[in-house]
Short mmCIF file of C-alpha atoms in Angstrom, two decimals:
data_model
loop_
_atom_site.label_atom_id
_atom_site.label_comp_id
_atom_site.label_asym_id
_atom_site.label_seq_id
_atom_site.Cartn_x
_atom_site.Cartn_y
_atom_site.Cartn_z
CA MET A 226 0.04 -0.06 -0.05
CA ALA A 227 2.73 2.20 0.82
CA ASP A 228 4.39 1.65 -2.67
CA ILE A 229 1.13 2.56 -4.55
CA GLU A 230 0.56 5.77 -2.40
CA GLU A 231 4.24 6.74 -3.44
CA GLU A 232 3.56 6.10 -7.04
CA VAL A 233 0.38 8.13 -6.83
CA ASN A 234 2.12 10.91 -5.37
CA LEU A 235 4.89 10.93 -7.90
CA LYS A 236 2.44 10.88 -10.84
CA SER A 237 0.47 13.84 -9.21
CA GLY A 238 3.56 15.86 -8.65
CA SER A 239 4.87 15.13 -12.37
CA LEU A 240 1.20 16.34 -13.67
CA ARG A 241 1.44 19.49 -11.61
CA THR A 242 5.02 20.33 -12.84
CA ASP A 243 3.71 19.66 -16.34
CA LYS A 244 0.66 22.04 -15.86
CA LYS A 245 3.22 24.72 -14.59
CA LYS A 246 5.37 24.37 -17.56
CA LYS A 247 2.43 24.74 -19.94
CA ARG A 248 1.19 27.66 -18.27
CA LYS A 249 4.35 29.44 -18.49
CA LYS A 250 4.72 28.67 -22.06
CA LEU A 251 1.34 29.93 -22.76
CA LEU A 252 2.13 33.07 -20.80
CA LEU A 253 5.41 33.52 -22.64
CA GLN A 254 3.78 33.16 -26.04
CA GLU A 255 0.98 35.59 -25.06
CA ALA A 256 3.64 38.26 -23.84
CA THR A 257 5.75 37.58 -26.91
CA ALA A 258 2.55 38.30 -29.13
CA ALA A 259 1.50 41.39 -27.46
CA GLU A 260 5.09 42.71 -27.49
CA MET A 261 5.40 41.92 -31.22
CA ALA A 262 2.20 43.66 -31.83
CA GLU A 263 3.18 46.67 -29.78
CA ILE A 264 6.59 46.60 -31.84
CA GLU A 265 4.61 46.57 -35.06
CA GLU A 266 2.53 49.46 -34.09
CA GLU A 267 5.42 51.63 -33.11
CA ALA A 268 7.11 50.74 -36.61
CA ASN A 269 4.08 51.80 -38.63
CA MET A 270 3.73 55.18 -36.75
CA THR A 271 7.33 55.99 -37.20
CA THR A 272 7.16 55.15 -40.86
CA LEU A 273 4.02 57.21 -41.25
CA LYS A 274 5.81 60.06 -39.42
CA GLU A 275 8.88 59.73 -41.61
CA GLU A 276 6.72 59.77 -44.55
CA ALA A 277 4.92 63.04 -43.56
CA ASN A 278 8.07 64.86 -42.67
CA LEU A 279 10.41 63.50 -45.22
CA GLU A 280 8.21 64.44 -48.35
CA PRO A 281 9.99 64.29 -51.73
CA SER A 282 11.35 67.39 -53.05
CA ASP A 283 8.94 67.46 -55.79
CA VAL A 284 5.81 67.97 -53.53
CA ARG A 285 7.97 70.62 -51.57
CA MET A 286 8.32 72.47 -54.91
CA ASP A 287 5.05 72.18 -55.83
CA LYS A 288 3.86 73.55 -52.39
CA LYS A 289 6.09 76.38 -52.79
CA LYS A 290 4.97 77.26 -56.17
CA ASN A 291 1.32 77.10 -55.16
CA ARG A 292 2.09 79.47 -52.34
CA LYS A 293 3.96 81.98 -54.47
CA LYS A 294 0.90 81.90 -57.12
CA LEU A 295 -1.51 82.53 -54.19
CA LEU A 296 0.56 85.63 -53.05
CA LEU A 297 0.86 87.10 -56.49
CA LYS A 298 -2.89 86.69 -56.98
CA GLU A 299 -3.76 88.40 -53.75
CA ALA A 300 -1.14 91.34 -54.73
CA ALA A 301 -2.82 91.70 -58.13
CA ALA A 302 -6.19 91.81 -56.45
CA ALA A 303 -5.02 94.29 -53.95
CA GLU A 304 -3.69 96.57 -56.65
CA LYS A 305 -7.16 96.65 -58.26
CA ARG A 306 -9.06 97.57 -55.11
CA GLY A 307 -9.77 100.98 -53.98
CA ILE A 308 -10.18 102.63 -50.54
CA CYS A 309 -12.47 105.44 -49.53
CA TYR A 310 -11.95 107.38 -46.17
CA LEU A 311 -14.91 108.66 -44.02
CA SER A 312 -13.97 111.55 -42.04
CA ARG A 313 -17.16 111.16 -39.83
CA ILE A 314 -19.17 108.30 -38.83
CA PRO A 315 -22.78 109.23 -37.62
CA PRO A 316 -23.58 108.31 -33.97
CA ARG A 317 -24.59 104.65 -33.33
CA MET A 318 -23.40 103.52 -36.69
CA ASP A 319 -21.21 100.31 -36.78
CA PRO A 320 -19.29 98.38 -39.17
CA LEU A 321 -22.37 96.03 -40.10
CA LYS A 322 -24.76 98.68 -40.59
CA LEU A 323 -22.04 100.65 -42.88
CA ARG A 324 -21.67 97.61 -44.74
CA GLN A 325 -25.28 97.11 -45.46
CA ILE A 326 -25.48 100.54 -46.55
CA LEU A 327 -22.51 100.88 -48.94
CA SER A 328 -22.84 97.26 -50.12
CA GLN A 329 -25.58 97.99 -52.63
CA TYR A 330 -23.18 100.27 -54.63
CA GLY A 331 -20.49 97.67 -54.91
CA GLU A 332 -18.71 94.67 -53.45
CA ILE A 333 -17.07 95.62 -50.17
CA GLN A 334 -13.71 93.65 -48.87
CA ARG A 335 -13.00 95.17 -45.62
CA ILE A 336 -14.05 98.08 -43.20
CA TYR A 337 -12.05 99.52 -40.25
CA LEU A 338 -13.35 102.35 -37.80
CA THR A 339 -11.63 103.92 -35.17
CA PRO A 340 -13.43 103.99 -31.95
CA GLU A 341 -13.72 107.27 -30.15
CA ASP A 342 -11.65 108.51 -27.46
CA PRO A 343 -12.39 106.50 -24.18
CA ALA A 344 -12.66 110.00 -22.11
CA ALA A 345 -15.48 111.37 -24.38
CA GLN A 346 -17.20 107.84 -24.16
CA ILE A 347 -17.22 108.20 -20.33
CA TYR A 348 -18.43 111.65 -20.37
CA ARG A 349 -21.11 110.68 -22.74
CA LYS A 350 -22.33 107.72 -20.45
CA ARG A 351 -22.36 110.13 -17.28
CA ALA A 352 -24.51 112.56 -19.09
CA GLY A 353 -27.10 109.90 -19.65
CA GLY A 354 -26.34 109.52 -23.47
CA PHE A 355 -25.80 106.49 -25.60
CA ARG A 356 -24.01 103.79 -23.75
CA GLY A 357 -22.41 101.96 -26.73
CA GLN A 358 -19.29 102.07 -28.71
CA GLU A 359 -19.18 105.10 -31.31
CA PHE A 360 -16.63 105.81 -33.96
CA SER A 361 -14.79 108.94 -35.18
CA GLU A 362 -13.52 107.82 -38.72
CA GLY A 363 -13.23 105.03 -40.95
CA TRP A 364 -11.83 103.29 -44.03
CA VAL A 365 -13.79 101.14 -46.50
CA GLU A 366 -12.24 98.90 -49.12
CA PHE A 367 -14.06 98.12 -52.41
CA SER A 368 -12.94 95.27 -54.61
CA LYS A 369 -12.74 97.72 -57.44
CA LYS A 370 -11.18 101.17 -57.68
CA SER A 371 -13.69 102.43 -60.31
CA VAL A 372 -16.62 101.74 -57.78
CA ALA A 373 -14.66 103.37 -54.94
CA LYS A 374 -14.30 106.54 -57.09
CA MET A 375 -17.96 106.33 -58.08
CA VAL A 376 -19.06 106.11 -54.56
CA ALA A 377 -17.14 108.99 -53.30
CA LYS A 378 -18.30 111.32 -56.14
CA MET A 379 -21.88 110.40 -55.82
CA LEU A 380 -22.31 110.16 -51.95
CA ASN A 381 -20.18 112.95 -50.85
CA GLY A 382 -22.17 115.79 -49.18
CA GLU A 383 -25.27 114.07 -49.84
CA GLN A 384 -28.04 112.71 -47.30
CA ILE A 385 -27.54 109.10 -45.75
CA GLY A 386 -31.29 108.77 -46.27
CA GLY A 387 -33.34 105.62 -45.93
CA LYS A 388 -36.29 105.55 -44.00
CA LYS A 389 -37.35 108.41 -42.01
CA ARG A 390 -37.43 106.19 -38.88
CA SER A 391 -33.72 105.44 -39.35
CA LEU A 392 -31.23 107.03 -36.96
CA PHE A 393 -29.11 108.20 -40.07
CA TYR A 394 -31.84 109.75 -42.17
CA TYR A 395 -30.64 113.30 -41.64
CA ASP A 396 -26.93 112.63 -41.61
CA LEU A 397 -24.60 113.57 -44.60
CA TRP A 398 -21.66 111.47 -46.07
CA ASN A 399 -18.16 112.93 -45.60
CA ILE A 400 -16.37 110.49 -47.95
CA LYS A 401 -13.28 110.79 -50.13
CA TYR A 402 -11.47 108.30 -52.66
CA LEU A 403 -7.88 107.67 -51.68
CA SER A 404 -5.77 107.43 -54.67
CA LYS A 405 -2.41 105.31 -54.33
CA PHE A 406 -3.57 104.10 -50.90
CA ARG A 407 -3.32 100.66 -49.94
CA TRP A 408 -4.75 98.60 -46.96
CA ASP A 409 -1.11 97.85 -45.85
CA ASP A 410 -0.57 101.45 -45.44
CA LEU A 411 -3.41 101.62 -42.93
CA THR A 412 -2.32 98.70 -40.85
CA GLU A 413 1.23 100.12 -40.77
CA GLU A 414 -0.08 103.69 -39.72
CA ILE A 415 -2.11 102.00 -36.92
CA ALA A 416 0.33 99.85 -35.60
CA TYR A 417 3.08 102.95 -35.64
CA LYS A 418 0.39 105.02 -33.55
CA ASN A 419 -0.16 102.08 -31.12
CA ALA A 420 3.78 101.87 -30.63
CA ILE A 421 3.82 105.60 -29.84
CA ARG A 422 1.04 105.55 -27.50
CA GLU A 423 2.57 102.48 -25.75
CA GLN A 424 5.82 104.44 -25.43
CA LYS A 425 4.04 107.76 -24.15
CA LEU A 426 2.17 105.45 -21.59
CA ALA A 427 5.43 103.93 -20.52
CA LEU A 428 7.24 107.29 -20.15
CA GLU A 429 4.12 108.53 -18.11
CA ILE A 430 4.07 105.49 -15.74
CA SER A 431 7.94 105.78 -15.19
CA ALA A 432 7.62 109.61 -14.20
CA ALA A 433 4.79 108.82 -11.90
CA LYS A 434 6.93 106.09 -10.09
CA ARG A 435 9.71 108.49 -9.75
CA GLU A 436 7.53 110.93 -8.12
CA ARG A 437 6.07 108.60 -5.82
CA ASP A 438 9.48 107.28 -4.73
CA LEU A 439 10.58 110.82 -4.29
CA TYR A 440 7.46 111.64 -2.11
CA LEU A 441 7.99 108.46 -0.05
CA SER A 442 11.56 109.29 0.68
CA LYS A 443 10.65 112.63 1.66
CA VAL A 444 7.95 111.39 4.12
CA ASP A 445 10.51 108.92 5.63
CA GLN A 446 13.03 111.92 6.25
CA SER A 447 10.26 113.98 7.98
CA ARG A 448 9.26 111.36 10.14
CA ALA A 449 12.86 110.52 11.17
CA LEU A 450 13.32 114.25 11.95
CA THR A 451 10.28 114.47 13.86
CA SER A 452 11.17 111.27 16.06
CA ILE A 453 14.58 112.96 16.67
CA ARG A 454 13.04 116.09 17.75
CA GLU A 455 10.59 114.49 20.17
CA ARG A 456 13.42 112.36 21.85
CA ILE A 457 15.53 115.54 22.11
CA LYS A 458 12.46 117.30 23.84
CA LYS A 459 12.00 114.35 26.21
CA LYS A 460 15.73 114.51 27.20
CA GLN A 461 15.48 118.22 27.99
CA LYS A 462 12.41 118.04 30.16
CA VAL A 463 14.21 115.14 32.17
CA GLN A 464 17.34 117.41 32.49
CA ASN A 465 15.34 120.30 33.58
CA GLU A 466 13.19 118.37 36.07
CA LEU A 467 16.58 117.09 37.75
CA GLY A 468 17.94 120.57 37.60
CA MET A 469 20.85 119.64 35.21
CA ALA A 470 22.04 121.99 32.41
CA SER A 471 21.00 120.47 29.05
CA GLU A 472 24.39 120.25 27.72
CA LEU A 473 23.73 118.03 24.61
CA ALA A 474 26.06 117.14 22.07
CA PRO A 475 25.88 119.03 18.68
CA GLU A 476 24.74 115.80 16.96
CA GLN A 477 21.71 115.37 19.39
CA GLN A 478 20.58 119.10 19.07
CA ALA A 479 17.67 119.57 16.69
CA PRO A 480 18.90 120.49 13.20
CA LYS A 481 18.32 124.26 12.34
CA VAL A 482 16.63 124.77 9.15
CA ILE A 483 18.26 127.96 7.28
CA ARG A 484 16.27 129.23 4.50
CA GLN A 485 17.81 131.31 2.06
CA PHE A 486 15.76 133.93 -0.01
CA PRO A 487 17.00 135.83 -2.89
CA GLN A 488 17.62 139.38 -2.27
CA THR A 489 17.73 142.49 -4.80
CA ARG A 490 20.72 144.80 -4.27
CA PRO A 491 20.16 148.55 -4.20
CA VAL A 492 21.13 150.46 -7.26
CA ASP A 493 23.49 153.49 -6.72
CA ASN A 494 23.80 154.36 -10.20
CA ALA A 495 21.23 157.11 -10.18
CA GLU A 496 23.00 158.87 -7.08
CA LYS A 497 26.56 158.60 -8.67
CA SER A 498 25.24 159.92 -12.02
CA LYS A 499 23.67 163.22 -10.37
CA PRO A 500 25.86 166.39 -10.59
CA ARG A 501 26.98 167.72 -7.09
CA LEU A 502 27.86 171.40 -6.49
CA SER A 503 31.14 172.07 -4.57
CA LYS A 504 31.16 173.71 -1.11
CA ASP A 505 32.88 176.97 -2.37
CA ILE A 506 30.15 177.65 -4.88
CA LEU A 507 27.37 177.08 -2.17
CA ALA A 508 29.26 179.38 0.27
CA GLY A 509 29.46 182.08 -2.38
CA VAL A 510 25.87 181.86 -3.09
CA PHE A 511 24.76 181.93 0.39
CA GLY A 512 27.37 184.08 1.76
CA VAL A 513 28.56 181.53 4.28
CA SER A 514 32.27 181.96 5.36
#
């Protein structure tokens, strides 16, 4: 019986070892398959990236040529466009309303309206007026120069019109065609004005900071002087109470403030220039010996 039990135990042990080995093999196969799939995915991604980055020279040349063509087309179209200048924008008119009114005369590309001064806007709001954004002047770009010239000649000085209920019925057009003027000139001018404004603001802020620092330094000096004077007074009181002479060092004494005022010197030129009579002549006239 003992021999049989030993044989059974050996067989069960061998079966367990075989199962473990099979499990290890399966796990290794699964791990290798997953790793291989990940490696293949990474390789595919790298190839796609390389293909996207490393384009052939022909494709690059074609892209450059297309860009040049687009730029040339835009430049040619910009030369054909015309710009009109509006010296006055009616109250409560915005770019959308201006486009609606002027688009009936021709195709409009771009519109730029300069906002009013913020100080004037604040004053108007405080006075109970219109609380929205208003504009002072503007530029309108038409797709054709001939249309821009025609609009400027036809509308300058005329009534805006429309329905009588509209807010712009009684306002007049102040419009002028700008010859040899491009939209790039406008953008450059706006950028230049903004840069100047920023420089002025920076200078004003620096000057204000200097004034503030100087004022604070003076305040600190005055506080220090007042504290010194108070201490000197306290010491003098203590010495007077004790009957001692107040002999303080010159450094501890209160600083004397000497103020100098400009003085005008007397003019003696008038007295010197006056002729004076001698004593002999006066004695002969009055008979004084």
